[in-house]
Structures are given as structure tokens and as C-alpha cells.
mmCIF file of C-alpha atoms in Angstrom:
data_model
loop_
_atom_site.group_PDB
_atom_site.id
_atom_site.type_symbol
_atom_site.label_atom_id
_atom_site.label_comp_id
_atom_site.label_asym_id
_atom_site.label_seq_id
_atom_site.Cartn_x
_atom_site.Cartn_y
_atom_site.Cartn_z
ATOM 1 C CA MET D 1136 112.968 154.141 86.368
ATOM 2 C CA ALA D 1137 113.523 150.577 85.593
ATOM 3 C CA GLU D 1138 116.974 150.040 84.117
ATOM 4 C CA GLU D 1139 117.089 150.367 80.415
ATOM 5 C CA ALA D 1140 119.422 148.079 77.959
ATOM 6 C CA LEU D 1141 120.868 147.834 74.590
ATOM 7 C CA VAL D 1142 120.037 144.383 72.939
ATOM 8 C CA ASP D 1143 121.168 144.112 69.253
ATOM 9 C CA GLY D 1144 121.138 148.163 68.794
ATOM 10 C CA VAL D 1145 116.999 147.889 70.133
ATOM 11 C CA GLU D 1146 116.271 149.634 73.439
ATOM 12 C CA ARG D 1147 114.840 147.314 75.293
ATOM 13 C CA SER D 1148 112.869 147.875 78.642
ATOM 14 C CA VAL D 1149 110.351 146.463 81.234
ATOM 15 C CA GLN D 1150 107.958 148.193 79.473
ATOM 16 C CA ASN D 1151 108.650 147.206 75.431
ATOM 17 C CA GLU D 1152 108.995 143.805 76.894
ATOM 18 C CA THR D 1153 105.736 143.448 78.635
ATOM 19 C CA ASN D 1154 103.490 145.484 75.757
ATOM 20 C CA MET D 1155 105.426 142.406 72.846
ATOM 21 C CA LEU D 1156 103.633 140.044 75.597
ATOM 22 C CA ALA D 1157 100.663 141.195 75.351
ATOM 23 C CA ASP D 1158 100.722 141.640 71.454
ATOM 24 C CA ALA D 1159 101.287 138.697 70.785
ATOM 25 C CA SER D 1160 98.494 137.419 72.043
ATOM 26 C CA LYS D 1161 96.256 137.670 69.318
ATOM 27 C CA TYR D 1162 98.282 134.912 67.302
ATOM 28 C CA LEU D 1163 97.422 132.312 69.688
ATOM 29 C CA PRO D 1164 94.868 130.194 67.548
ATOM 30 C CA ASP D 1165 91.644 128.835 69.358
ATOM 31 C CA LEU D 1166 92.281 125.299 69.164
ATOM 32 C CA PRO D 1167 88.478 123.561 67.701
ATOM 33 C CA PRO D 1168 86.494 121.243 69.424
ATOM 34 C CA SER D 1169 87.779 117.712 70.846
ATOM 35 C CA TRP D 1170 84.892 115.948 68.823
ATOM 36 C CA LEU D 1171 86.374 117.465 65.221
ATOM 37 C CA THR D 1172 90.225 116.602 66.567
ATOM 38 C CA LEU D 1173 90.082 113.502 67.439
ATOM 39 C CA SER D 1174 87.788 112.977 63.732
ATOM 40 C CA ILE D 1175 90.281 114.218 61.605
ATOM 41 C CA VAL D 1176 92.657 111.855 63.639
ATOM 42 C CA LEU D 1177 91.229 108.226 61.349
ATOM 43 C CA PRO D 1178 92.190 110.019 57.993
ATOM 44 C CA VAL D 1179 95.454 111.316 58.666
ATOM 45 C CA SER D 1180 95.951 107.631 60.257
ATOM 46 C CA LEU D 1181 94.508 106.288 56.411
ATOM 47 C CA LEU D 1182 96.595 107.749 55.027
ATOM 48 C CA LEU D 1183 99.111 107.230 57.377
ATOM 49 C CA GLY D 1184 98.584 102.949 56.872
ATOM 50 C CA ALA D 1185 97.871 103.492 53.066
ATOM 51 C CA MET D 1186 101.975 105.298 53.370
ATOM 52 C CA THR D 1187 102.706 102.098 55.459
ATOM 53 C CA LEU D 1188 101.632 99.025 53.102
ATOM 54 C CA ARG D 1189 103.824 100.997 50.233
ATOM 55 C CA TRP D 1190 106.249 99.167 51.626
ATOM 56 C CA GLU D 1191 104.519 95.511 52.136
ATOM 57 C CA PRO D 1192 104.385 94.072 55.683
ATOM 58 C CA GLY D 1193 104.665 91.258 56.142
ATOM 59 C CA ASN D 1194 101.092 90.821 57.880
ATOM 60 C CA VAL D 1195 98.388 88.333 59.366
ATOM 61 C CA LEU D 1196 96.494 90.014 57.128
ATOM 62 C CA ASP D 1197 98.200 88.969 52.860
ATOM 63 C CA ASP D 1198 95.600 87.053 52.087
ATOM 64 C CA ARG D 1199 92.665 89.740 52.583
ATOM 65 C CA PRO D 1200 91.337 92.662 49.960
ATOM 66 C CA TRP D 1201 94.009 95.663 50.382
ATOM 67 C CA ALA D 1202 91.059 97.563 51.974
ATOM 68 C CA VAL D 1203 90.776 95.540 54.527
ATOM 69 C CA GLN D 1204 93.764 95.847 55.361
ATOM 70 C CA LEU D 1205 94.261 99.420 55.329
ATOM 71 C CA LEU D 1206 91.487 99.553 57.969
ATOM 72 C CA PHE D 1207 93.767 97.407 60.253
ATOM 73 C CA VAL D 1208 96.904 98.501 60.301
ATOM 74 C CA SER D 1209 95.590 102.112 59.905
ATOM 75 C CA LEU D 1210 93.833 101.490 63.541
ATOM 76 C CA LEU D 1211 96.437 99.518 64.891
ATOM 77 C CA MET D 1212 99.337 101.510 64.110
ATOM 78 C CA TYR D 1213 97.584 104.509 64.253
ATOM 79 C CA ALA D 1214 93.857 105.809 65.213
ATOM 80 C CA VAL D 1215 93.967 103.746 68.242
ATOM 81 C CA PRO D 1216 97.147 104.580 70.044
ATOM 82 C CA ALA D 1217 96.058 108.083 69.314
ATOM 83 C CA TRP D 1218 92.402 108.203 70.457
ATOM 84 C CA VAL D 1219 93.083 105.634 73.619
ATOM 85 C CA GLY D 1220 96.657 107.757 73.949
ATOM 86 C CA THR D 1221 94.101 111.454 74.551
ATOM 87 C CA LEU D 1222 91.558 109.741 76.588
ATOM 88 C CA PHE D 1223 93.961 107.721 79.136
ATOM 89 C CA SER D 1224 96.320 110.784 79.021
ATOM 90 C CA PHE D 1225 93.623 114.010 79.951
ATOM 91 C CA ILE D 1226 92.633 111.267 83.005
ATOM 92 C CA TRP D 1227 95.502 110.817 83.987
ATOM 93 C CA LEU D 1228 97.267 113.999 84.351
ATOM 94 C CA LYS D 1229 93.862 115.022 86.055
ATOM 95 C CA ALA D 1230 93.566 112.435 88.811
ATOM 96 C CA LEU D 1231 97.413 113.637 88.854
ATOM 97 C CA GLY D 1232 96.445 117.394 89.245
ATOM 98 C CA GLY D 1233 97.964 118.335 86.411
ATOM 99 C CA TYR D 1234 96.782 121.539 84.051
ATOM 100 C CA SER D 1235 95.256 118.718 81.634
ATOM 101 C CA TYR D 1236 92.149 119.648 78.603
ATOM 102 C CA LEU D 1237 90.502 117.359 76.140
ATOM 103 C CA TYR D 1238 90.857 119.254 73.913
ATOM 104 C CA ARG D 1239 94.543 119.718 74.047
ATOM 105 C CA TRP D 1240 94.987 116.487 74.162
ATOM 106 C CA SER D 1241 93.436 115.905 70.918
ATOM 107 C CA MET D 1242 95.586 118.547 69.638
ATOM 108 C CA THR D 1243 98.560 117.351 70.415
ATOM 109 C CA MET D 1244 97.901 113.678 69.422
ATOM 110 C CA LEU D 1245 96.411 115.187 65.733
ATOM 111 C CA ALA D 1246 99.683 116.835 65.804
ATOM 112 C CA LEU D 1247 101.894 114.631 66.616
ATOM 113 C CA GLN D 1248 100.341 112.114 63.521
ATOM 114 C CA VAL D 1249 101.668 115.215 61.033
ATOM 115 C CA LEU D 1250 105.240 114.045 62.305
ATOM 116 C CA LEU D 1251 104.571 110.920 61.529
ATOM 117 C CA VAL D 1252 103.538 111.789 58.330
ATOM 118 C CA LEU D 1253 106.328 113.650 57.984
ATOM 119 C CA VAL D 1254 108.845 111.101 59.479
ATOM 120 C CA LEU D 1255 107.272 108.248 56.696
ATOM 121 C CA VAL D 1256 107.717 110.863 53.993
ATOM 122 C CA PHE D 1257 111.575 111.067 54.891
ATOM 123 C CA GLY D 1258 111.769 107.499 54.900
ATOM 124 C CA PHE D 1259 110.008 107.717 51.437
ATOM 125 C CA VAL D 1260 112.388 109.798 50.108
ATOM 126 C CA VAL D 1261 115.681 107.712 51.549
ATOM 127 C CA SER D 1262 114.241 104.464 50.205
ATOM 128 C CA LEU D 1263 114.390 106.149 46.493
ATOM 129 C CA VAL D 1264 118.091 106.726 46.363
ATOM 130 C CA ASP D 1265 118.430 103.114 48.027
ATOM 131 C CA ASN D 1266 115.082 100.823 49.737
ATOM 132 C CA ASP D 1267 117.605 99.216 51.990
ATOM 133 C CA ARG D 1268 118.829 101.987 54.014
ATOM 134 C CA VAL D 1269 115.417 101.927 54.837
ATOM 135 C CA PRO D 1270 115.018 99.086 57.342
ATOM 136 C CA ARG D 1271 110.885 98.021 58.644
ATOM 137 C CA PRO D 1272 109.155 98.179 61.346
ATOM 138 C CA GLU D 1273 112.691 99.604 62.802
ATOM 139 C CA LEU D 1274 111.586 103.426 61.411
ATOM 140 C CA PHE D 1275 108.696 102.867 63.005
ATOM 141 C CA LEU D 1276 109.853 102.814 66.229
ATOM 142 C CA PHE D 1277 111.823 105.181 65.175
ATOM 143 C CA ALA D 1278 108.918 107.403 64.269
ATOM 144 C CA TYR D 1279 107.145 106.770 67.622
ATOM 145 C CA GLY D 1280 110.406 107.113 69.859
ATOM 146 C CA LEU D 1281 110.331 110.669 68.543
ATOM 147 C CA VAL D 1282 106.404 111.363 69.711
ATOM 148 C CA ALA D 1283 107.645 110.471 72.451
ATOM 149 C CA MET D 1284 109.893 112.842 72.688
ATOM 150 C CA PHE D 1285 107.825 115.925 71.953
ATOM 151 C CA LEU D 1286 105.222 114.455 74.199
ATOM 152 C CA HIS D 1287 107.699 114.931 77.638
ATOM 153 C CA LEU D 1288 108.027 118.113 76.262
ATOM 154 C CA PHE D 1289 104.768 118.974 75.738
ATOM 155 C CA VAL D 1290 103.754 117.113 79.296
ATOM 156 C CA ILE D 1291 106.504 118.807 81.523
ATOM 157 C CA MET D 1292 106.018 122.529 79.568
ATOM 158 C CA THR D 1293 101.897 122.538 79.894
ATOM 159 C CA SER D 1294 100.675 119.860 82.410
ATOM 160 C CA THR D 1295 102.854 118.961 85.644
ATOM 161 C CA GLY D 1296 106.657 119.525 86.536
ATOM 162 C CA ARG D 1297 105.723 115.336 88.539
ATOM 163 C CA TRP D 1298 107.575 114.064 85.226
ATOM 164 C CA VAL D 1299 108.156 110.903 86.377
ATOM 165 C CA LEU D 1300 104.863 110.175 87.594
ATOM 166 C CA ALA D 1301 103.599 111.099 84.563
ATOM 167 C CA LEU D 1302 105.415 108.435 82.133
ATOM 168 C CA PRO D 1303 102.318 106.289 81.887
ATOM 169 C CA ALA D 1304 100.542 109.297 79.977
ATOM 170 C CA THR D 1305 103.814 110.114 77.858
ATOM 171 C CA LEU D 1306 104.255 106.841 76.975
ATOM 172 C CA MET D 1307 100.473 105.357 76.640
ATOM 173 C CA MET D 1308 100.170 106.513 72.478
ATOM 174 C CA PRO D 1309 104.215 105.994 71.309
ATOM 175 C CA ILE D 1310 104.044 102.176 73.826
ATOM 176 C CA LEU D 1311 100.582 101.397 72.025
ATOM 177 C CA GLY D 1312 101.591 102.204 68.569
ATOM 178 C CA MET D 1313 104.986 100.769 69.116
ATOM 179 C CA VAL D 1314 102.918 97.283 70.093
ATOM 180 C CA GLY D 1315 101.174 97.450 66.886
ATOM 181 C CA THR D 1316 103.499 98.081 64.335
ATOM 182 C CA LEU D 1317 105.079 94.407 66.173
ATOM 183 C CA MET D 1318 102.173 93.071 65.510
ATOM 184 C CA VAL D 1319 101.655 93.936 61.646
ATOM 185 C CA TYR D 1320 105.251 92.557 60.919
ATOM 186 C CA ASP D 1321 104.719 89.645 62.766
ATOM 187 C CA ASP D 1322 107.990 88.375 61.778
ATOM 188 C CA LEU D 1323 109.066 91.572 64.242
ATOM 189 C CA LEU D 1324 111.734 93.232 63.119
ATOM 190 C CA GLU D 1325 113.765 92.013 60.445
ATOM 191 C CA GLY D 1326 116.461 89.072 60.903
ATOM 192 C CA GLY D 1327 114.170 87.397 62.916
ATOM 193 C CA VAL D 1328 114.836 89.456 66.454
ATOM 194 C CA SER D 1329 113.136 87.519 69.518
ATOM 195 C CA ALA D 1330 111.104 88.959 71.168
ATOM 196 C CA SER D 1331 112.385 89.909 74.039
ATOM 197 C CA GLY D 1332 115.290 91.328 71.482
ATOM 198 C CA SER D 1333 111.985 94.089 69.836
ATOM 199 C CA GLY D 1334 110.712 94.995 73.932
ATOM 200 C CA ALA D 1335 114.521 95.929 74.760
ATOM 201 C CA LEU D 1336 114.922 97.823 71.669
ATOM 202 C CA ILE D 1337 111.856 99.674 72.206
ATOM 203 C CA ILE D 1338 112.629 100.740 76.017
ATOM 204 C CA ALA D 1339 116.336 102.212 74.561
ATOM 205 C CA LEU D 1340 114.801 104.274 72.462
ATOM 206 C CA LEU D 1341 112.114 105.171 74.573
ATOM 207 C CA ALA D 1342 114.911 105.992 77.316
ATOM 208 C CA ILE D 1343 116.655 106.973 74.360
ATOM 209 C CA PHE D 1344 113.976 110.281 74.089
ATOM 210 C CA ILE D 1345 112.785 110.333 76.847
ATOM 211 C CA CYS D 1346 115.872 111.508 77.695
ATOM 212 C CA LEU D 1347 117.091 113.647 74.639
ATOM 213 C CA GLY D 1348 113.358 115.188 75.580
ATOM 214 C CA HIS D 1349 114.436 116.229 78.923
ATOM 215 C CA ILE D 1350 117.801 117.805 77.810
ATOM 216 C CA THR D 1351 116.115 119.981 75.360
ATOM 217 C CA MET D 1352 114.016 120.981 78.356
ATOM 218 C CA ARG D 1353 116.376 122.271 80.925
ATOM 219 C CA MET D 1354 118.202 124.110 78.032
ATOM 220 C CA GLY D 1355 115.410 125.784 77.162
ATOM 221 C CA ILE D 1356 114.884 126.929 81.358
ATOM 222 C CA HIS D 1357 118.605 127.277 81.951
ATOM 223 C CA ALA D 1358 118.784 131.279 80.640
ATOM 224 C CA MET D 1359 115.549 132.036 83.292
ATOM 225 C CA SER D 1360 116.552 129.625 86.131
ATOM 226 C CA LYS D 1361 120.145 131.593 85.691
ATOM 227 C CA SER D 1362 118.900 134.981 85.890
ATOM 228 C CA TYR D 1363 116.140 134.513 88.257
ATOM 229 C CA GLY D 1364 116.608 131.203 90.400
ATOM 230 C CA ILE D 1365 113.875 129.492 89.271
ATOM 231 C CA ASP D 1366 112.105 127.031 87.436
ATOM 232 C CA GLY D 1367 111.404 128.155 83.649
ATOM 233 C CA ALA D 1368 108.717 125.348 83.562
ATOM 234 C CA ASN D 1369 106.515 126.178 86.427
ATOM 235 C CA VAL D 1370 106.252 129.294 84.886
ATOM 236 C CA PHE D 1371 105.544 128.596 81.516
ATOM 237 C CA ARG D 1372 103.229 126.014 82.240
ATOM 238 C CA ALA D 1373 101.292 129.795 85.018
ATOM 239 C CA PHE D 1374 101.734 131.738 82.067
ATOM 240 C CA LEU D 1375 99.903 129.171 79.314
ATOM 241 C CA GLU D 1376 97.193 128.176 82.239
ATOM 242 C CA HIS D 1377 96.471 132.039 82.458
ATOM 243 C CA TRP D 1378 96.700 133.207 78.968
ATOM 244 C CA VAL D 1379 94.239 130.192 77.877
ATOM 245 C CA THR D 1380 91.745 130.215 80.888
ATOM 246 C CA GLY D 1381 92.175 133.714 82.110
ATOM 247 C CA GLY D 1382 90.686 133.662 85.987
ATOM 248 C CA ASP D 1383 93.457 132.607 89.024
ATOM 249 C CA ALA D 1384 94.061 129.819 87.074
ATOM 250 C CA GLY D 1385 98.529 130.552 87.629
ATOM 251 C CA ARG D 1386 98.302 133.732 89.558
ATOM 252 C CA LYS D 1387 99.848 132.721 92.520
ATOM 253 C CA GLU D 1388 103.467 130.886 90.391
ATOM 254 C CA ILE D 1389 103.419 134.087 87.995
ATOM 255 C CA GLU D 1390 102.515 137.021 90.446
ATOM 256 C CA GLY D 1391 105.389 135.030 92.608
ATOM 257 C CA PHE D 1392 107.846 134.744 90.289
ATOM 258 C CA PHE D 1393 106.930 138.260 89.531
ATOM 259 C CA ARG D 1394 108.223 139.653 93.676
ATOM 260 C CA GLU D 1395 111.380 137.451 93.161
ATOM 261 C CA PHE D 1396 112.711 140.863 91.201
ATOM 262 C CA SER D 1397 109.949 143.290 91.974
ATOM 263 C CA GLU D 1398 111.728 146.179 94.082
ATOM 264 C CA PRO D 1399 109.671 149.119 96.112
ATOM 265 C CA ALA D 1400 108.318 151.869 94.723
ATOM 266 C CA ILE D 1401 107.101 155.404 96.256
ATOM 267 C CA VAL D 1402 103.374 155.118 95.672
ATOM 268 C CA LYS D 1403 100.986 157.802 95.580
ATOM 269 C CA ALA D 1404 97.040 158.669 95.020
ATOM 270 C CA GLU D 1405 94.725 161.084 93.711
ATOM 271 C CA VAL D 1406 91.374 161.074 94.963
ATOM 272 C CA ILE D 1407 88.320 163.201 95.194
ATOM 273 C CA ALA D 1408 85.497 161.574 96.957
ATOM 274 C CA PHE D 1409 81.819 162.912 96.081
ATOM 275 C CA ARG D 1410 78.689 162.419 98.419
ATOM 276 C CA GLU D 1411 75.090 163.544 100.029
ATOM 277 C CA LYS D 1412 74.637 167.045 101.750
ATOM 278 C CA ARG D 1413 73.575 164.302 104.992
ATOM 279 C CA GLY D 1414 76.803 162.251 104.585
ATOM 280 C CA GLY D 1415 75.698 159.620 102.041
ATOM 281 C CA PRO D 1416 78.063 157.944 99.433
ATOM 282 C CA ILE D 1417 77.927 158.619 96.252
ATOM 283 C CA ALA D 1418 81.018 158.289 93.930
ATOM 284 C CA THR D 1419 85.183 158.213 94.416
ATOM 285 C CA LEU D 1420 86.973 158.990 91.579
ATOM 286 C CA VAL D 1421 90.852 157.621 92.233
ATOM 287 C CA VAL D 1422 94.362 158.314 89.939
ATOM 288 C CA PRO D 1423 96.712 155.864 91.343
ATOM 289 C CA SER D 1424 99.961 156.072 90.527
ATOM 290 C CA LEU D 1425 99.712 152.424 89.377
ATOM 291 C CA HIS D 1426 99.787 151.173 86.272
ATOM 292 C CA PRO D 1427 97.330 148.766 85.531
ATOM 293 C CA GLY D 1428 98.864 145.789 83.618
ATOM 294 C CA PRO D 1429 100.860 143.985 82.909
ATOM 295 C CA TRP D 1430 98.276 141.544 81.088
ATOM 296 C CA GLY D 1431 94.817 139.159 81.976
ATOM 297 C CA GLU D 1432 93.638 139.529 84.773
ATOM 298 C CA LEU D 1433 97.778 139.686 87.018
ATOM 299 C CA SER D 1434 98.856 141.864 89.801
ATOM 300 C CA GLY D 1435 97.367 145.277 88.402
ATOM 301 C CA SER D 1436 95.269 143.914 85.710
ATOM 302 C CA ASP D 1437 91.813 144.762 85.732
ATOM 303 C CA LEU D 1438 92.420 147.507 88.810
ATOM 304 C CA PRO D 1439 89.042 149.168 88.736
ATOM 305 C CA ARG D 1440 87.181 146.326 89.574
ATOM 306 C CA LYS D 1441 89.933 145.598 92.255
ATOM 307 C CA MET D 1442 89.876 149.005 93.893
ATOM 308 C CA ALA D 1443 86.052 148.907 93.696
ATOM 309 C CA GLY D 1444 86.300 145.815 95.571
ATOM 310 C CA ILE D 1445 88.518 146.669 97.997
ATOM 311 C CA LEU D 1446 87.112 149.966 98.853
ATOM 312 C CA GLY D 1447 83.631 148.096 98.915
ATOM 313 C CA LYS D 1448 80.280 150.179 99.589
ATOM 314 C CA ASP D 1449 80.898 152.768 101.639
ATOM 315 C CA HIS D 1450 82.465 154.935 99.181
ATOM 316 C CA GLY D 1451 79.759 154.921 96.920
ATOM 317 C CA HIS D 1452 80.616 153.959 92.736
ATOM 318 C CA VAL D 1453 84.715 153.846 92.766
ATOM 319 C CA LEU D 1454 86.022 155.139 89.577
ATOM 320 C CA THR D 1455 89.677 154.085 89.441
ATOM 321 C CA PHE D 1456 91.741 156.071 86.083
ATOM 322 C CA HIS D 1457 94.651 155.132 84.263
ATOM 323 C CA GLY D 1458 97.311 157.882 85.910
ATOM 324 C CA ALA D 1459 100.780 158.636 84.941
ATOM 325 C CA SER D 1460 102.797 155.380 84.762
ATOM 326 C CA ASP D 1461 104.018 152.347 82.519
ATOM 327 C CA HIS D 1462 104.738 148.688 83.503
ATOM 328 C CA ASP D 1463 107.719 149.112 85.771
ATOM 329 C CA LEU D 1464 105.035 150.927 88.291
ATOM 330 C CA ASN D 1465 102.991 147.248 87.800
ATOM 331 C CA PRO D 1466 101.870 145.849 90.985
ATOM 332 C CA ALA D 1467 103.527 142.221 91.988
ATOM 333 C CA ASP D 1468 100.788 140.939 92.716
ATOM 334 C CA LEU D 1469 97.109 141.609 94.359
ATOM 335 C CA ARG D 1470 98.380 142.583 98.122
ATOM 336 C CA GLU D 1471 100.163 146.013 96.456
ATOM 337 C CA ILE D 1472 97.102 147.361 95.192
ATOM 338 C CA GLU D 1473 95.028 145.828 98.852
ATOM 339 C CA LYS D 1474 98.080 148.192 100.828
ATOM 340 C CA LEU D 1475 97.142 151.106 98.325
ATOM 341 C CA GLY D 1476 93.287 150.221 99.070
ATOM 342 C CA ASN D 1477 93.180 150.215 102.409
ATOM 343 C CA VAL D 1478 95.539 153.923 102.712
ATOM 344 C CA ILE D 1479 92.556 155.090 100.605
ATOM 345 C CA GLY D 1480 89.686 153.594 102.425
ATOM 346 C CA GLU D 1481 91.610 155.211 105.709
ATOM 347 C CA ALA D 1482 92.285 158.437 104.907
ATOM 348 C CA LEU D 1483 88.619 159.001 103.083
ATOM 349 C CA ASP D 1484 87.620 157.393 106.332
ATOM 350 C CA GLY D 1485 89.196 159.595 108.479
ATOM 351 C CA MET D 1486 88.051 162.869 106.824
ATOM 352 C CA GLU D 1487 85.839 165.219 109.031
ATOM 353 C CA ASP D 1488 85.161 168.640 107.056
ATOM 354 C CA TRP D 1489 83.951 167.869 103.565
ATOM 355 C CA SER D 1490 82.979 170.765 101.381
ATOM 356 C CA GLY D 1491 80.012 171.693 99.900
ATOM 357 C CA LYS D 1492 81.690 174.030 97.188
ATOM 358 C CA ALA D 1493 83.240 174.301 93.902
ATOM 359 C CA SER D 1494 84.130 176.990 91.393
ATOM 360 C CA ARG D 1495 81.971 177.309 87.907
ATOM 361 C CA SER D 1496 83.295 174.273 85.137
ATOM 362 C CA ILE D 1497 85.144 175.638 81.606
ATOM 363 C CA ARG D 1498 85.171 174.579 79.070
ATOM 364 C CA VAL D 1499 87.970 175.375 76.341
ATOM 365 C CA THR D 1500 88.346 174.289 72.788
ATOM 366 C CA ASN D 1501 91.422 174.820 70.254
ATOM 367 C CA ASP D 1502 91.836 171.719 68.605
ATOM 368 C CA THR D 1503 90.217 169.760 71.468
ATOM 369 C CA ASP D 1504 88.016 170.224 74.199
ATOM 370 C CA ALA D 1505 88.724 170.191 77.511
ATOM 371 C CA LEU D 1506 86.141 170.896 80.435
ATOM 372 C CA ALA D 1507 87.900 171.713 83.832
ATOM 373 C CA GLN D 1508 86.098 172.444 87.375
ATOM 374 C CA ALA D 1509 87.992 173.193 90.672
ATOM 375 C CA PHE D 1510 86.871 171.389 94.192
#
């Protein structure tokens, strides 16, 4: 029996925690296709461009119609950085061997554009009180620094722990957005700061926000690292990968995590095997005291298929049922299932005496219907 504890007055156990995690899967949304998300980037960019023009940046298109200025600012400062950042980051991280999906990156860039909208709205609210308190284009550079922080967290927690090599993917969108900002504001920063000064400010902002993102990540995984002595970010990446993709994705890392705190257990299984009179296998019924969990295709999950694969065709149709067990008896990994399956196979193969006798079947009906037969 796993050790239980009272947390906030509620009894918590391994089974409770696993059930809560499995129930949470229904809240995982299906992300839209990449083409749709990248298409929505354009109208959001036009909204951002209109908000930017509201502050009348001194750009090279002052003598052009407002619509032309809107398209120029929207594409240069917002849409192009998002589109290029999506494609480049996807390809770069894929080549780096990290978990990388175009639909996930496109959705992330769209979400970061919404973040830019919020920052600009905050700037507008402040400017209504005192317009001088909202320096431009420093506000836009600050906003893209904030974007870099969230991108850094996103890359580490969902794609790869090799964050130094992943920096080009992290910084592509923010740098393009910052460069676009300085091109729109042809006088660079207020007060006529030089190009070198602008570059120094960009580097300083990116470095500060990347460090803040890294500190935030370390604080978030500190509890898991302290409790289990593992890198919580690696486990989270594998967890997310298996949750979304399934199959063998992330299996090795998560099952390794399970094995770190697993405990030995005595596991038994009740087995009934049927054969033809001439010896050919018909079916094997297995009721183990292993739990078919925790979820997805990890460890003991999908136990009937895995047990059938281990016992093979030599034992006919293998049917595995849910025995008396809970999540405290989840096997750590596939090797534990193989141990039990191999013992069952050896026991059946070693049997010499098979009985052709069975009792009459007895049915009892009393609010529920039960059928019993002894072999």
C-alpha cells in the first residue's frame, strides 16, 4: 500500500494523483492546422500595426497613404517576424533533434502576438494619463524582449534542453521584430541614439529576459529536482510528447522517471488456458494483480495487447482482465510486464496434465446476473 498523506485536509495517494492527471487530458485542446493559425497572424498584425501608427512613428513612409503605412508597419514589425520565426524555429529545432511541430510553433507565435497586443494596450492606458511616460520605440523593444522570455521557456519545456544551441530558434522572432521596429522608427531611439546604442539596448533586453526565463524555469522544476533528483524539464517534455503524440514518444524518459521511485512488489496472476483435445491452443485468460496504467501507452497501459504480444500465438487468443489492483500497482515499465508474461508462458508450457472436465454452469439472478463454472 502506497503511503498516503493529508494535504489541505484531503487524503492524497498515488492513485488519486494519477486519476486527476488522466482526467485533465479532456481539457487538452486540439490545435488548429498550421495554415489557419498562420493566416490569422495577418489580421492580428494589422491590428498591431494600427495601434503602432496611433503613436505616429517617424518612418520613411510619412508621405504615403495611411493604408500603405499600415501594411508596411504590420508586415515589417509583426507579421514577417512571426512567419519567419515559425518556419525557422520549426526547422532549426527539428534539425537539432528536439520535439518540433509546425502546428505547435504557429500557435505559439499567434499567442505571442496576442501578448504584444496586451503590452501595447497597457502602453495606451498609461499614455492616456501621461503620454511622456510611454517612450517609443523602447516600448516595442521591451515587448519583444518579453516575447523572447516566453519563447525561451517554451523551447526548454516543450522541445529540447540544449537551450544554448536552440537560441537561434528562440531569438529569431524577437530580433526580427526589434530590427523592424528600428527600421520603422528611422530616427532609431528617442534622443537620436546611435545604431550601436540601439544594438546594445537590444542585446541587454534579450539577455535580461532570457535570464529571467531561465530563472523562472529553474524555480518551476526545483521541487521535482529536489524530491527525485531528476531534471523536471526533461520529464515534462517527455510527458507532453507522449500525451499529445502517443506511441513510443517520450516513453523512455517517463518510464525511467517511474523506475526512480518504484518499489518491489509480489505480483501473482490467475490463469485459465483452453486447448483442443488434440493439444492445439484455443485461448488463455489472464487476471494479474498488475494495474493497467497509468495512462496512454506507458508501462502497464494497454495491458491486454502487451500481454498478448509477450505470450504470442502459442497460447491462442490471450485475454487479459483487470485484476484486483489500483495505480499503486502500475508496473514501472514494459520489462516488468515481460517478467510476469514470461513466467506465465513457462508455467503453461510446463504443464503435462490437462483436464477435460468442468462443472455445470450455474446462473444466479438477484438484482444482478452472475454465471459461474468450475474447471
